[in-house]
């Protein structure tokens, strides 16, 4: 029996294609659709608090540790585990939101948190938990502000900073850099 994998687009009614959601509320509201394999045309940055769910990405179970982050690239097949408790937040955004310049596009499509060739990126927060919670809070606060000409840039800068700090932490936690060469190019 063949089953098509559903693909979800970003919400059409949001003026800026970025949103922060509470994970437990998301599970309650969309349990039927997110607990089956699906793709999205947007990026996910999960911030997990005191929970240890298993999240399935490209049909591989990712065992999440408490106080960690998970980065799911757009178009990855993923699903939430029905039997797991999810506590934390998820930040979602699109290429249209982040990639206003070629430099933005190059960074997003090369950052190791979304482009690790060996695995789906997770990072353990340890001492950095408050820093990431503060960044999520700043994004949520800015999203609640009245829209003006600077809001998009402020939000993109917050997300960019979050990705840079996450990449720094990922490197400290044993990321193996591939050596440049003909094999990598191939």
Short mmCIF file of N, CA and C in Angstrom, two decimals, residues 52-141:
data_model
loop_
_atom_site.label_atom_id
_atom_site.label_comp_id
_atom_site.label_asym_id
_atom_site.label_seq_id
_atom_site.Cartn_x
_atom_site.Cartn_y
_atom_site.Cartn_z
N UNK A 52 11.78 14.32 26.97
CA UNK A 52 12.70 13.50 26.18
C UNK A 52 11.93 12.74 25.11
N UNK A 53 11.32 13.47 24.18
CA UNK A 53 10.54 12.80 23.14
C UNK A 53 11.44 12.15 22.10
N UNK A 54 10.83 11.32 21.29
CA UNK A 54 11.49 10.81 20.10
C UNK A 54 10.83 11.50 18.93
N UNK A 55 11.61 12.18 18.13
CA UNK A 55 11.09 12.86 16.95
C UNK A 55 11.64 12.11 15.74
N UNK A 56 10.80 11.81 14.79
CA UNK A 56 11.23 11.03 13.63
C UNK A 56 11.50 12.00 12.47
N UNK A 57 12.73 11.95 11.94
CA UNK A 57 13.13 12.82 10.83
C UNK A 57 13.70 11.93 9.73
N UNK A 58 13.13 12.04 8.54
CA UNK A 58 13.52 11.19 7.41
C UNK A 58 13.53 9.71 7.81
N UNK A 59 12.50 9.34 8.57
CA UNK A 59 12.23 7.96 9.02
C UNK A 59 13.27 7.43 10.00
N UNK A 60 14.09 8.31 10.55
CA UNK A 60 15.07 7.94 11.58
C UNK A 60 14.63 8.53 12.91
N UNK A 61 14.51 7.70 13.94
CA UNK A 61 14.13 8.24 15.25
C UNK A 61 15.29 9.04 15.86
N UNK A 62 14.97 10.23 16.32
CA UNK A 62 15.94 11.09 16.99
C UNK A 62 15.50 11.16 18.46
N UNK A 63 16.29 10.58 19.33
CA UNK A 63 15.98 10.60 20.76
C UNK A 63 16.45 11.94 21.32
N UNK A 64 15.51 12.71 21.77
CA UNK A 64 15.79 14.05 22.27
C UNK A 64 16.11 14.00 23.76
N UNK A 65 17.12 14.75 24.15
CA UNK A 65 17.45 14.88 25.56
C UNK A 65 16.81 16.15 26.10
N UNK A 66 16.55 16.17 27.40
CA UNK A 66 16.00 17.38 28.03
C UNK A 66 16.93 18.55 27.77
N UNK A 67 16.34 19.73 27.65
CA UNK A 67 17.08 20.98 27.47
C UNK A 67 18.02 20.90 26.27
N UNK A 68 17.42 20.68 25.12
CA UNK A 68 18.19 20.58 23.89
C UNK A 68 17.43 21.25 22.76
N UNK A 69 18.07 21.31 21.61
CA UNK A 69 17.45 21.87 20.42
C UNK A 69 17.60 20.88 19.27
N UNK A 70 16.63 20.92 18.37
CA UNK A 70 16.61 20.10 17.17
C UNK A 70 16.34 21.02 16.00
N UNK A 71 17.08 20.83 14.91
CA UNK A 71 16.95 21.66 13.71
C UNK A 71 16.48 20.77 12.56
N UNK A 72 15.30 21.05 12.03
CA UNK A 72 14.74 20.26 10.93
C UNK A 72 14.65 21.15 9.71
N UNK A 73 15.35 20.74 8.66
CA UNK A 73 15.41 21.49 7.42
C UNK A 73 14.07 21.42 6.69
N UNK A 74 13.80 22.41 5.87
CA UNK A 74 12.58 22.36 5.06
C UNK A 74 12.65 21.12 4.16
N UNK A 75 11.51 20.59 3.85
CA UNK A 75 11.33 19.43 2.97
C UNK A 75 11.78 18.10 3.57
N UNK A 76 12.33 18.10 4.80
CA UNK A 76 12.58 16.82 5.47
C UNK A 76 11.23 16.21 5.82
N UNK A 77 11.15 14.89 5.72
CA UNK A 77 9.96 14.20 6.19
C UNK A 77 10.13 14.05 7.69
N UNK A 78 9.12 14.45 8.44
CA UNK A 78 9.22 14.25 9.89
C UNK A 78 7.84 14.07 10.49
N UNK A 79 7.84 13.61 11.72
CA UNK A 79 6.60 13.44 12.45
C UNK A 79 6.87 13.46 13.94
N UNK A 80 5.85 13.87 14.66
CA UNK A 80 5.90 13.89 16.11
C UNK A 80 5.45 12.52 16.61
N UNK A 81 6.09 12.03 17.64
CA UNK A 81 5.73 10.75 18.23
C UNK A 81 4.49 10.94 19.11
N UNK A 82 3.43 10.19 18.81
CA UNK A 82 2.16 10.31 19.56
C UNK A 82 2.33 10.02 21.04
N UNK A 83 3.22 9.10 21.36
CA UNK A 83 3.34 8.67 22.76
C UNK A 83 4.31 9.52 23.57
N UNK A 84 4.97 10.47 22.94
CA UNK A 84 5.94 11.31 23.66
C UNK A 84 5.29 12.58 24.18
N UNK A 85 5.86 13.08 25.26
CA UNK A 85 5.47 14.38 25.81
C UNK A 85 6.39 15.43 25.18
N UNK A 86 5.81 16.47 24.64
CA UNK A 86 6.58 17.57 24.06
C UNK A 86 6.37 18.80 24.92
N UNK A 87 7.47 19.34 25.43
CA UNK A 87 7.42 20.55 26.22
C UNK A 87 8.51 21.50 25.71
N UNK A 88 8.11 22.69 25.34
CA UNK A 88 9.06 23.66 24.82
C UNK A 88 8.39 24.52 23.77
N UNK A 89 9.20 24.98 22.82
CA UNK A 89 8.68 25.84 21.75
C UNK A 89 9.32 25.44 20.43
N UNK A 90 8.67 25.85 19.36
CA UNK A 90 9.24 25.65 18.04
C UNK A 90 9.15 26.97 17.28
N UNK A 91 10.24 27.31 16.63
CA UNK A 91 10.32 28.48 15.77
C UNK A 91 10.28 27.97 14.34
N UNK A 92 9.36 28.49 13.54
CA UNK A 92 9.31 28.10 12.13
C UNK A 92 9.44 29.36 11.27
N UNK A 93 10.11 29.20 10.12
CA UNK A 93 10.27 30.32 9.20
C UNK A 93 10.58 29.79 7.80
N UNK A 94 10.42 30.64 6.82
CA UNK A 94 10.62 30.26 5.42
C UNK A 94 11.86 30.91 4.83
N UNK A 95 12.22 30.43 3.65
CA UNK A 95 13.28 31.09 2.88
C UNK A 95 12.90 32.53 2.57
N UNK A 96 11.64 32.76 2.21
CA UNK A 96 11.20 34.12 1.88
C UNK A 96 11.40 35.08 3.05
N UNK A 97 11.21 34.58 4.27
CA UNK A 97 11.45 35.42 5.44
C UNK A 97 12.94 35.72 5.60
N UNK A 98 13.77 34.68 5.56
CA UNK A 98 15.18 34.84 5.94
C UNK A 98 16.06 35.37 4.81
N UNK A 99 15.80 34.98 3.59
CA UNK A 99 16.74 35.20 2.48
C UNK A 99 16.42 36.46 1.69
N UNK A 100 16.67 37.60 2.29
CA UNK A 100 16.46 38.87 1.60
C UNK A 100 17.65 39.26 0.74
N UNK A 101 18.81 38.69 1.03
CA UNK A 101 20.00 38.95 0.22
C UNK A 101 20.65 37.61 -0.13
N UNK A 102 21.56 37.64 -1.06
CA UNK A 102 22.29 36.42 -1.44
C UNK A 102 23.15 35.92 -0.27
N UNK A 103 23.67 36.84 0.54
CA UNK A 103 24.44 36.45 1.72
C UNK A 103 23.56 35.68 2.72
N UNK A 104 22.32 36.16 2.92
CA UNK A 104 21.39 35.44 3.79
C UNK A 104 21.15 34.02 3.27
N UNK A 105 20.90 33.91 1.97
CA UNK A 105 20.63 32.62 1.35
C UNK A 105 21.83 31.68 1.50
N UNK A 106 23.01 32.20 1.22
CA UNK A 106 24.23 31.39 1.33
C UNK A 106 24.42 30.90 2.76
N UNK A 107 24.23 31.78 3.73
CA UNK A 107 24.38 31.39 5.12
C UNK A 107 23.38 30.30 5.50
N UNK A 108 22.10 30.52 5.20
CA UNK A 108 21.07 29.57 5.60
C UNK A 108 21.28 28.21 4.95
N UNK A 109 21.72 28.20 3.70
CA UNK A 109 21.89 26.94 2.99
C UNK A 109 23.24 26.28 3.26
N UNK A 110 24.06 26.91 4.10
CA UNK A 110 25.35 26.29 4.43
C UNK A 110 25.57 26.11 5.93
N UNK A 111 24.72 26.69 6.76
CA UNK A 111 24.92 26.56 8.20
C UNK A 111 24.84 25.09 8.61
N UNK A 112 25.73 24.68 9.49
CA UNK A 112 25.81 23.26 9.85
C UNK A 112 24.60 22.79 10.64
N UNK A 113 23.84 23.69 11.23
CA UNK A 113 22.68 23.23 12.00
C UNK A 113 21.56 22.72 11.09
N UNK A 114 21.51 23.19 9.86
CA UNK A 114 20.51 22.68 8.91
C UNK A 114 21.12 21.81 7.82
N UNK A 115 22.43 21.75 7.75
CA UNK A 115 23.07 21.07 6.61
C UNK A 115 24.18 20.12 7.02
N UNK A 116 23.96 19.37 8.08
CA UNK A 116 24.91 18.35 8.49
C UNK A 116 24.67 17.13 7.60
N UNK A 117 25.69 16.70 6.86
CA UNK A 117 25.52 15.60 5.91
C UNK A 117 25.33 14.25 6.60
N UNK A 118 25.70 14.15 7.87
CA UNK A 118 25.66 12.86 8.54
C UNK A 118 24.43 12.64 9.40
N UNK A 119 23.84 13.69 9.90
CA UNK A 119 22.74 13.52 10.85
C UNK A 119 21.88 14.78 10.90
N UNK A 120 20.76 14.67 11.56
CA UNK A 120 19.94 15.84 11.85
C UNK A 120 20.55 16.51 13.07
N UNK A 121 20.72 17.80 13.01
CA UNK A 121 21.44 18.51 14.08
C UNK A 121 20.61 18.63 15.36
N UNK A 122 21.26 18.23 16.43
CA UNK A 122 20.75 18.49 17.78
C UNK A 122 21.90 19.10 18.57
N UNK A 123 21.54 19.93 19.52
CA UNK A 123 22.55 20.45 20.43
C UNK A 123 22.01 20.38 21.85
N UNK A 124 22.89 20.08 22.76
CA UNK A 124 22.56 20.06 24.19
C UNK A 124 22.84 21.46 24.72
N UNK A 125 21.88 22.03 25.44
CA UNK A 125 22.00 23.44 25.82
C UNK A 125 22.87 23.70 27.03
N UNK A 126 22.87 22.82 28.01
CA UNK A 126 23.69 22.98 29.20
C UNK A 126 23.60 24.40 29.74
N UNK A 127 24.68 25.15 29.71
CA UNK A 127 24.72 26.50 30.27
C UNK A 127 24.09 27.54 29.35
N UNK A 128 23.79 27.18 28.10
CA UNK A 128 23.28 28.13 27.12
C UNK A 128 21.77 28.20 27.05
N UNK A 129 21.07 27.44 27.88
CA UNK A 129 19.61 27.38 27.80
C UNK A 129 18.98 28.77 27.91
N UNK A 130 19.40 29.55 28.90
CA UNK A 130 18.81 30.88 29.10
C UNK A 130 19.03 31.77 27.88
N UNK A 131 20.19 31.68 27.27
CA UNK A 131 20.49 32.49 26.09
C UNK A 131 19.50 32.20 24.95
N UNK A 132 19.20 30.92 24.73
CA UNK A 132 18.27 30.56 23.68
C UNK A 132 16.83 30.89 24.05
N UNK A 133 16.47 30.72 25.31
CA UNK A 133 15.13 31.12 25.76
C UNK A 133 14.96 32.63 25.56
N UNK A 134 15.99 33.40 25.89
CA UNK A 134 15.94 34.85 25.70
C UNK A 134 15.77 35.22 24.22
N UNK A 135 16.44 34.50 23.32
CA UNK A 135 16.29 34.77 21.89
C UNK A 135 14.87 34.43 21.41
N UNK A 136 14.34 33.30 21.85
CA UNK A 136 12.95 32.96 21.51
C UNK A 136 12.00 34.02 22.05
N UNK A 137 12.23 34.46 23.30
CA UNK A 137 11.39 35.49 23.90
C UNK A 137 11.45 36.79 23.10
N UNK A 138 12.66 37.17 22.66
CA UNK A 138 12.82 38.41 21.88
C UNK A 138 12.06 38.32 20.56
N UNK A 139 12.10 37.15 19.93
CA UNK A 139 11.38 36.96 18.67
C UNK A 139 9.88 37.05 18.92
N UNK A 140 9.40 36.37 19.95
CA UNK A 140 7.96 36.42 20.27
C UNK A 140 7.52 37.85 20.60
N UNK A 141 8.33 38.56 21.36
CA UNK A 141 8.00 39.94 21.73
C UNK A 141 7.92 40.81 20.49
#
